[in-house]
XYZ file of C-alpha atoms in Angstrom:
535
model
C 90.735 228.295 106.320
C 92.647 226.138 103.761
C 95.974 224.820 105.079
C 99.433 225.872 104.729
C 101.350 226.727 101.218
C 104.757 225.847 101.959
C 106.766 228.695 102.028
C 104.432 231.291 103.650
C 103.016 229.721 106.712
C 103.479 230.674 110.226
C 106.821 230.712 111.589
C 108.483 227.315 112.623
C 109.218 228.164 115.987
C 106.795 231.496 116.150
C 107.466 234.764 116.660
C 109.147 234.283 119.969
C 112.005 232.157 118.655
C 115.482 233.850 118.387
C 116.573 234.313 114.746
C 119.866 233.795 115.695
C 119.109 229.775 116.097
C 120.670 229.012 112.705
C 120.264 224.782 112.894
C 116.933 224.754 111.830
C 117.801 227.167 108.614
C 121.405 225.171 108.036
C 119.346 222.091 107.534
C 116.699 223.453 105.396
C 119.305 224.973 103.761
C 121.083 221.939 102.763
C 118.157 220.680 101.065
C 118.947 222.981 98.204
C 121.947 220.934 97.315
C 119.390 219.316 95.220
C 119.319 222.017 93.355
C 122.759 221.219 92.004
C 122.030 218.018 90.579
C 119.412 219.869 88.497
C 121.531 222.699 87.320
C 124.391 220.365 86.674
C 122.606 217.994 84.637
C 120.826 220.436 82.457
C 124.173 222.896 81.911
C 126.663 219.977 80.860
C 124.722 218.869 77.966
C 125.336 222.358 76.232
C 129.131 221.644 76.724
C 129.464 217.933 76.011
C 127.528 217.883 72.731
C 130.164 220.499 71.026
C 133.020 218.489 72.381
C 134.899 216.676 69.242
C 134.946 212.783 70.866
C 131.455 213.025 71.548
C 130.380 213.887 68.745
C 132.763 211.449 66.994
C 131.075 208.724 69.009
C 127.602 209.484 68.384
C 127.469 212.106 65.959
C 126.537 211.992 62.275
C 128.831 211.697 59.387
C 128.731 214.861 57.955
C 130.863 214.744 54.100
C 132.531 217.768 53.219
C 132.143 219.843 56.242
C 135.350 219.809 57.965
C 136.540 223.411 59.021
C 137.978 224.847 61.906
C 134.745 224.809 63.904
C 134.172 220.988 63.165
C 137.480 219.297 62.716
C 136.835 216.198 63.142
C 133.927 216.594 60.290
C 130.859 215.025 62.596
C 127.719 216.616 64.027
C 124.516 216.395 65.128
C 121.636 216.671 62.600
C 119.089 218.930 64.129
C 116.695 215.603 64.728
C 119.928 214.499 67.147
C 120.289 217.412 68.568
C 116.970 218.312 69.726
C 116.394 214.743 70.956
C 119.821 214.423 73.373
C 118.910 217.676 74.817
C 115.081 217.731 75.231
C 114.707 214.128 76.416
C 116.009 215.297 79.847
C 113.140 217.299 79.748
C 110.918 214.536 79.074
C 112.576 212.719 81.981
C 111.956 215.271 84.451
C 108.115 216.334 83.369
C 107.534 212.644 84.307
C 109.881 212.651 87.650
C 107.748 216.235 88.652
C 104.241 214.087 88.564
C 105.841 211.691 90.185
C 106.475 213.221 93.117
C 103.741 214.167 93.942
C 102.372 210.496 95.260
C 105.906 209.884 95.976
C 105.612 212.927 98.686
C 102.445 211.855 99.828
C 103.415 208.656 100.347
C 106.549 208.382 101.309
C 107.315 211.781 102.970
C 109.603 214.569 101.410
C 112.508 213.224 103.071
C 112.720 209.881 101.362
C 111.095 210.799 98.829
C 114.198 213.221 98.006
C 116.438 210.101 98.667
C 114.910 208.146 96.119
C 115.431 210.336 93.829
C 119.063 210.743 94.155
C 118.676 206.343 93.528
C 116.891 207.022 90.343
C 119.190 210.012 89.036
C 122.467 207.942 89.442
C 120.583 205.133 87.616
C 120.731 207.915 84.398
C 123.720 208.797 85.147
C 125.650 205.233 85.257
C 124.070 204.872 81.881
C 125.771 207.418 80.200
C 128.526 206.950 81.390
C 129.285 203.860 80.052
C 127.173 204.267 77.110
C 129.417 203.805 73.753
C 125.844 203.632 71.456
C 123.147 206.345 70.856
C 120.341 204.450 72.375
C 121.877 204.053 75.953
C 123.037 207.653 76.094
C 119.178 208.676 75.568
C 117.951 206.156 78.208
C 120.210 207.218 80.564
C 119.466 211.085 79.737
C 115.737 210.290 80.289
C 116.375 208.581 83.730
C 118.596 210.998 85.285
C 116.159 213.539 83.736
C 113.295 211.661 85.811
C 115.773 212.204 89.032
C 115.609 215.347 88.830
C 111.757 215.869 87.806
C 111.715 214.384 91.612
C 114.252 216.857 93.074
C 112.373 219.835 91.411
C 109.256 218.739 93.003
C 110.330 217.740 96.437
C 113.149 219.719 97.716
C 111.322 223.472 97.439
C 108.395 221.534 99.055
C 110.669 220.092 101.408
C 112.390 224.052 102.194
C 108.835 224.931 102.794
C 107.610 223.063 105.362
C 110.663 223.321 106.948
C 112.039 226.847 107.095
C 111.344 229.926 109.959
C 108.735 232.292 109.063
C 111.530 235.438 108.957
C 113.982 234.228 106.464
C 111.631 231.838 104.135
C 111.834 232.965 100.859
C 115.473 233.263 100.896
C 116.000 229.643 102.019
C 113.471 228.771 99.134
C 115.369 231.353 96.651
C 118.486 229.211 97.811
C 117.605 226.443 95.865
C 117.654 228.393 92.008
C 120.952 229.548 93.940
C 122.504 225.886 93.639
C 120.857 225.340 90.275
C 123.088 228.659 89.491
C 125.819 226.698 91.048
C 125.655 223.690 89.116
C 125.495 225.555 85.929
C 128.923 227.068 86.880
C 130.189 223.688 88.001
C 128.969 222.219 84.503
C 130.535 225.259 82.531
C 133.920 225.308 84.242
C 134.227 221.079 84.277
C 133.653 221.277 80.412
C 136.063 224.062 79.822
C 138.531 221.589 81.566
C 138.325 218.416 79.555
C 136.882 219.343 76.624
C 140.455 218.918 74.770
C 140.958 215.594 76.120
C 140.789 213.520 72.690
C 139.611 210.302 74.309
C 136.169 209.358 75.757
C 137.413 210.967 79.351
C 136.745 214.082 77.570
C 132.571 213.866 78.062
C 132.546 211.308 80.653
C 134.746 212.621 83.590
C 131.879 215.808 83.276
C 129.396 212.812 83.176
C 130.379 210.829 86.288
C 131.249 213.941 88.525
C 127.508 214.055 89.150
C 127.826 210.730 91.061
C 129.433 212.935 93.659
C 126.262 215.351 94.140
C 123.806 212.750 94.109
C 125.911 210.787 96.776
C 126.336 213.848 99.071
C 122.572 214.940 99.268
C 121.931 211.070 99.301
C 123.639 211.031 102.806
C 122.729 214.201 104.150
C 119.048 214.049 103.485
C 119.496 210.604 106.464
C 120.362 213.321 109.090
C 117.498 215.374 108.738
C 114.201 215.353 109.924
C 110.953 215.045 108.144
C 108.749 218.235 107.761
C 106.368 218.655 110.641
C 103.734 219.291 108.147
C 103.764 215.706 106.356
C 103.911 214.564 109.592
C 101.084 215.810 111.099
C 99.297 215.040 108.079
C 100.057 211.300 108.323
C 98.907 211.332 112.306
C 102.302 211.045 113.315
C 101.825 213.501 116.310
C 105.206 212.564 118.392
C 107.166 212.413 115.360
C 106.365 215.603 114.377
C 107.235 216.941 117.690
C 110.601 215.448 117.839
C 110.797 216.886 114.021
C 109.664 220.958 114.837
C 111.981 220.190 118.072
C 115.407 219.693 115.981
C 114.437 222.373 113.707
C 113.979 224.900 116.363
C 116.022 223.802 118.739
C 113.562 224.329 121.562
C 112.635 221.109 123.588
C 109.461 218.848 122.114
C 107.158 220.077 125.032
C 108.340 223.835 124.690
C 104.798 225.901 124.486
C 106.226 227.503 121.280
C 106.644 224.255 119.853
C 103.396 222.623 120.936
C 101.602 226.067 119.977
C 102.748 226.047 116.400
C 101.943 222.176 115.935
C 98.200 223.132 116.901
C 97.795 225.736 114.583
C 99.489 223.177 111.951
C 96.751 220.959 112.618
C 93.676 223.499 113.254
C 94.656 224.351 108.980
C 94.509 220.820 108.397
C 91.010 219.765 110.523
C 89.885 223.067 108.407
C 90.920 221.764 104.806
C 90.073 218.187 105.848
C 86.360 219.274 106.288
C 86.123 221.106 102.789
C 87.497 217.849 101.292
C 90.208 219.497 99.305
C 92.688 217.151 98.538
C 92.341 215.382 94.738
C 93.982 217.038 91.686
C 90.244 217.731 90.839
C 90.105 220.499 93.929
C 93.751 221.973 92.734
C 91.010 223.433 89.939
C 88.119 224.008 91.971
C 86.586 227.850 91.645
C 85.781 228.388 95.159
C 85.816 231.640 97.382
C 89.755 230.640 98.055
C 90.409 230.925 94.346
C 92.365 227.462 94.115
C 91.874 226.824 90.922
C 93.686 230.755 90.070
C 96.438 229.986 92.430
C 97.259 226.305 90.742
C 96.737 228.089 87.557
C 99.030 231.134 88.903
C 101.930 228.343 90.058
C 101.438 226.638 86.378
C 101.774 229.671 84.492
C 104.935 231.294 86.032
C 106.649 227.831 85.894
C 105.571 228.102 82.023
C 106.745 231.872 81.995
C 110.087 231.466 83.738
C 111.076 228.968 80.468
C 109.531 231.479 78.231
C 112.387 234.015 78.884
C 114.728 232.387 76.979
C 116.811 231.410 79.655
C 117.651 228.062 78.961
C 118.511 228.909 75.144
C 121.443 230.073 77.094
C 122.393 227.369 79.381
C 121.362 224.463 76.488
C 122.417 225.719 73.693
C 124.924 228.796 74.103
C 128.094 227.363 73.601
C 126.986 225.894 70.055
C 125.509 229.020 68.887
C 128.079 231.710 70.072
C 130.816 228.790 68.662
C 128.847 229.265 65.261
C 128.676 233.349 66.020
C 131.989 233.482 65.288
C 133.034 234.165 69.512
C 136.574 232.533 69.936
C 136.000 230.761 72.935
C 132.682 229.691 73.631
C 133.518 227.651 76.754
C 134.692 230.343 78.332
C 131.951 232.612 77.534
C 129.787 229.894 79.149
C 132.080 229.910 82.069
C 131.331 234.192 82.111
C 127.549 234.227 81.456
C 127.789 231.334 84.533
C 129.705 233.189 87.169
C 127.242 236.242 86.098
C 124.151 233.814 87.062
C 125.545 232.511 90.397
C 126.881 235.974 92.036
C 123.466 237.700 90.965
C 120.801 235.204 92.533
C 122.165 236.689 95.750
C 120.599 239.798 95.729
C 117.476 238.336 94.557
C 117.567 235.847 97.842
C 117.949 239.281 99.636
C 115.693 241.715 97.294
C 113.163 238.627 97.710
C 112.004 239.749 101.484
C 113.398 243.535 100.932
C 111.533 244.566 98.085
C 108.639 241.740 97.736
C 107.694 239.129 95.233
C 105.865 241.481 92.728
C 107.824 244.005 92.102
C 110.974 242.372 91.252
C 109.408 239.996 88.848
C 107.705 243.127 87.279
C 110.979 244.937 86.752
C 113.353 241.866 85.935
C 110.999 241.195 83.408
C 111.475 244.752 82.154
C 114.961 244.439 82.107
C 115.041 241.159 79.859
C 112.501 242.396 77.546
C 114.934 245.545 76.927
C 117.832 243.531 77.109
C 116.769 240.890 74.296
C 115.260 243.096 72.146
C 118.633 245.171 71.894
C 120.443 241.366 71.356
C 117.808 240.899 68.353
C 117.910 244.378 66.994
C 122.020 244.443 66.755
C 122.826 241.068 66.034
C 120.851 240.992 62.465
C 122.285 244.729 61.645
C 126.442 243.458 62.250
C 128.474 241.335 60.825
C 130.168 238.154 62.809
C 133.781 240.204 62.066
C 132.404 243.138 63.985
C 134.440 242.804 67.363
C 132.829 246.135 69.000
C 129.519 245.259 68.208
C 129.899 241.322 69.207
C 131.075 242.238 72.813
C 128.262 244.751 73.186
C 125.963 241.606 72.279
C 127.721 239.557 75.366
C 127.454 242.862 77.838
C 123.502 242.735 76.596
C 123.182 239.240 77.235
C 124.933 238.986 80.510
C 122.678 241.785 82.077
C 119.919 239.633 80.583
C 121.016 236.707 82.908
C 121.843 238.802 85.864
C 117.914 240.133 85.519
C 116.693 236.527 85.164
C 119.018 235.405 88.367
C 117.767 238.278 90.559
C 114.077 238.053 89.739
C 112.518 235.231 87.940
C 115.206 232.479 88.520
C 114.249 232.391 92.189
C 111.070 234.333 92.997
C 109.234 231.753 90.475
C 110.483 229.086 93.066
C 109.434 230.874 95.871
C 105.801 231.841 94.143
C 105.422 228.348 93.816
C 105.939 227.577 97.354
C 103.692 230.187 98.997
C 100.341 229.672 97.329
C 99.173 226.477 98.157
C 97.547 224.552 101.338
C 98.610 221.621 102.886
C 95.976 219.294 101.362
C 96.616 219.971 98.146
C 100.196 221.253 98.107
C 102.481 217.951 96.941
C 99.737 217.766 93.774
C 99.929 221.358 92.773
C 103.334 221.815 93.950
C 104.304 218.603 91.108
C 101.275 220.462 88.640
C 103.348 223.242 88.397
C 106.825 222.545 88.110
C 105.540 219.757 85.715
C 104.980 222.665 83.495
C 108.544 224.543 84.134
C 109.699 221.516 82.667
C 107.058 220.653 79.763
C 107.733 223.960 78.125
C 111.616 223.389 79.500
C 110.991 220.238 77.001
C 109.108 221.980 74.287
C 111.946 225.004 73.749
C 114.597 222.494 73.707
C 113.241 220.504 71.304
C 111.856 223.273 68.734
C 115.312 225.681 69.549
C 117.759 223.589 66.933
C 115.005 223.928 64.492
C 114.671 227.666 65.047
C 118.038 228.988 65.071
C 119.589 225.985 62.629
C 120.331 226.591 58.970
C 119.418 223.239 57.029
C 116.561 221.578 55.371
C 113.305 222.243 57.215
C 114.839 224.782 59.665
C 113.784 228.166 60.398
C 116.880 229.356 60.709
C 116.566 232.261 62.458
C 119.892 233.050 64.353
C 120.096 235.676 66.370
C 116.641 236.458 65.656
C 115.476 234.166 67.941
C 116.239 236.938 70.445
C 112.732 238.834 69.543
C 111.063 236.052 70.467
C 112.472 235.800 73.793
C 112.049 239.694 73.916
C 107.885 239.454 73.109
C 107.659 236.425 76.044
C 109.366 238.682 78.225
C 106.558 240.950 77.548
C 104.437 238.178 78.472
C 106.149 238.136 81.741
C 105.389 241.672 82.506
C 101.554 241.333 81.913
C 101.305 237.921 83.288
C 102.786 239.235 86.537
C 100.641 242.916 86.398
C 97.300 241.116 86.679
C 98.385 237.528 87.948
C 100.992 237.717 90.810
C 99.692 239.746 94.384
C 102.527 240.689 97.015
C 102.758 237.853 99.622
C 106.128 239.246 101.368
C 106.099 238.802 104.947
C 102.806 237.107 105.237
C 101.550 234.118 106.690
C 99.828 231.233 104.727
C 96.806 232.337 106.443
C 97.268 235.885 105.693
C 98.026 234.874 101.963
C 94.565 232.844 102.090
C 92.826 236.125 103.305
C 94.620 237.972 100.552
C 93.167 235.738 97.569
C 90.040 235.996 99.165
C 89.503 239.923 99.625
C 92.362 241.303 97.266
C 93.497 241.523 93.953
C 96.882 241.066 92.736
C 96.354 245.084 91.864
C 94.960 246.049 95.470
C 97.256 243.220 97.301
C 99.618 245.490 98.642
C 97.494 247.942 100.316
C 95.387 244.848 101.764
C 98.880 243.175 102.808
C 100.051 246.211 104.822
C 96.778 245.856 106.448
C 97.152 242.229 107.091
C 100.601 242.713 108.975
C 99.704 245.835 110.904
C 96.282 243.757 112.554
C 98.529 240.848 112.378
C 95.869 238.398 112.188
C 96.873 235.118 113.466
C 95.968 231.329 112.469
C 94.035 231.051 115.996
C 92.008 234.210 114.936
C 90.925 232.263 111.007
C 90.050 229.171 112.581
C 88.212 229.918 115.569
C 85.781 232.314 112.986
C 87.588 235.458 114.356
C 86.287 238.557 112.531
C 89.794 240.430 112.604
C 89.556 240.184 108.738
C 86.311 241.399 108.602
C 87.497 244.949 110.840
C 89.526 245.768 108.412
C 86.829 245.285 105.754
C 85.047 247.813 107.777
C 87.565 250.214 108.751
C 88.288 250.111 105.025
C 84.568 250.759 104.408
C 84.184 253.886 107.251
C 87.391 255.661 105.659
């Protein structure tokens, strides 16, 4: 059978290992931190580029057009515009190929602290940039930084975290992107007066402060056992599962589930799967659907619009006529971080499929109604401009309960070992190519100006008809993998559907076919073929 994906393999420390051991899952867990450095970084920009001494400092002169909402009569052409904000983007498509030699060949665990070297490299640059040439530079590196952190830290959450509570340690990590989208909101609400260059630059340099803490942290923790094992590191990897367990290194639990890490290996090592070419291969397995399944919700996740939000909300509700756009980033902020927690719970409650089917539901509905009302009122109408805010703040809690994190945790379950650092970088490559894409074509959609579309508000329907997207992509594309091992989940690409997975999962966890049973040719899979076939 083909190796591990990372966040659905067998348990670390098996079935017999207390849950209540919590040091494994509090290191894991810390991992995520990453995941503020990538929600940071991507949530100040909206903030900074509306603030009046940036824009003095590299805006353009714009004659004639000072007025309440730009009193200091600079801008950003919509060239500028798209450019400072997409070229992060750019930066981090990059930084997501790149990790995946970088994890192959220098483990997850330094891996992750070189990227925190190569993100405060951006980040120094900016801050002490005073031309429009180093501010884009330094955008692209830090944007590289985190193409890294995207890549490694889910991959390094996989490997790492207990069977039982898995996808909500993986679902943790949209939870600190959530978190450093509220950190971005409320640090630009707080200086964004200031009439000097403190103003952009203290909401700049804070991010020193993340990279430095998940810089130290990642030194105290272990390795995965999985890279490990994979390099022939055998003791290593023992002394690793041991400090994530907390059982001793020659505990029969411990020595059990580093066999059955290596029987998935020897098994994927004699198929020869391991090149980018193989992440495509059409084979009994179905890699090449799974890479392709990883690729496209990366690319679907984007597609809902959310990052219209995030990148460019407080410009365009500034230019909707809301009073204080800041602080309605602040709100739709605080609505993204409080509801990824139930989707870290819903996540192993109510499975993977089913919440991505209704969330998308929810955001179709929800933007549609945006589109629909915004083009029929007027900017003066109070009612009708709060009931756009309640629409689009139900929106975001939608995307934070389903599709911020599941996509994350999708991502993490459906690949083996062999191949899992290249399709694991293949597909969040693509979150943040189309992540590039919309924030480069969005100024020229919703701007008015020569050669714009200048849609407005009316962007909304197109975020409403991806969301429908969503819904069919996941109907035919995404099976239910909750609760089951990467084994099981290799079983279930092989005999299932996505529309017959969850009577063939139920299956799967009431025989509860083990990794033993694949790789020694047991035909526990087949019995249920044939019980299936006698009913």
């Amino acid at each position: 059978m083909p190796g591990p994906p990372p966040s659905s393999g067998p348990a670390i420390g098996i079935a017999a290992t207390p849950k209540s051991k919590l040091s494994g899952i509090l290191m894991t867990a810390f991992a995520a931190f990453g995941g503020i450095l990538y929600g940071y970084d991507t949530g100040t920009i909206s903030g900074i580029i509306a603030m009046d001494d940036w824009l003095a400092t590299f805006g353009d002169t714009r004659s004639g057009s000072i007025d309440p909402i730009n009193p200091l009569g600079r801008g950003l052409s919509t060239s500028r515009e798209s450019l400072v904000v997409s070229i992060l983007a750019a930066g981090t498509f990059f930084g997501a190929l790149g990790g995946a030699p970088v994890a192959d060949i220098l483990g997850r665990r330094i891996g992750i602290i070189l990227s925190c070297i190569v993100f405060s490299l951006g980040i120094a640059l900016q801050t002490g940039s005073s031309n429009w040439a180093t501010f884009i530079v330094g955008r692209f590196f830090a944007g590289f930084g985190v193409g890294l952190v995207s890549t490694l830290v889910p991959m390094y959450q996989s490997e790492c975290s207990p069977k039982w509570i898995r996808g909500a340690v993986v679902a943790g990590y949209q939870w600190a992107i959530t978190i450093g989208l509220l950190l971005a909101s409320v640090i630009n609400n707080a200086t964004k007066n200031r009439p000097n260059h403190s103003a952009w630059r203290i909401p700049i340099s804070v991010q020193f402060i993340w990279a430095f803490v998940l810089f130290v942290g990642m030194f105290w923790l272990p390795e995965t056992p999985r890279w490990l094992i994979k390099n022939d590191r055998q003791a290593d990897a023992a002394r690793s599962l041991s400090r994530l367990t907390s059982l001793p290194a020659d505990d029969p639990e411990v020595l059990a589930e580093l066999e059955e890490i290596r029987a998935a290996l020897r098994e994927e090592q004699e198929r020869g799967e391991s090149s980018y070419l193989d992440c495509f291969r059409f084979n009994k397995s179905k890699i090449a659907f799974r890479t392709l399944t990883g690729i496209f919700i990366q690319a679907w996740q984007q597609l809902t619009g959310i990052n219209f939000i995030f990148y460019f909300g407080t410009t365009f509700f500034k230019n909707a006529g809301v009073s204080n756009p800041f602080l309605f980033s602040v709100a739709t902020n605080i609505v993204n971080v409080f509801m990824t927690l139930p989707g870290m719970w819903g996540v192993e409650r109510f499975g993977r499929r089913s919440l991505l089917l209704w969330g998308a539901v929810v955001m179709c509905i929800c933007e549609y109604l945006v589109a629909i009302i915004g083009v029929t009122i007027s900017v003066s109408n109070a009612p009708g401009q709060k009931a756009l805010i309640a629409l689009v703040c139900i929106y975001i809690a939608a995307f934070a309960s389903t599709w911020g994190p599941i996509a994350w945790v999708i991502v993490g379950e459906i690949f083996p070992l062999n191949i899992r650092a290249k399709a694991i970088s293949l597909s969040v490559a693509s979150n943040w190519l189309w992540n590039w894409a919309i924030s480069y074509a969005t100024p020229y959609l919703v701007n008015v100006g020569p050669g714009d579309a200048g849609l407005g508000v009316k962007v909304f329907f197109i975020w409403g008809s991806t969301c429908l997207g969503c819904i069919i992509f996941t109907y035919f594309c995404i099976p239910e993998t909750k609760g089951l091992s990467l084994e099981q989940i290799d079983l279930l690409y092989e005999n299932s559907t996505p529309l017959t997975s969850m009577r063939y999962r139920r299956e799967l966890v009431a025989r509860d076919v083990r990794v033993s049973d694949t790789i020694k040719g047991s035909d526990a899979h087949e019995d249920i073929k044939d019980e299936k076939e006698q009913v």
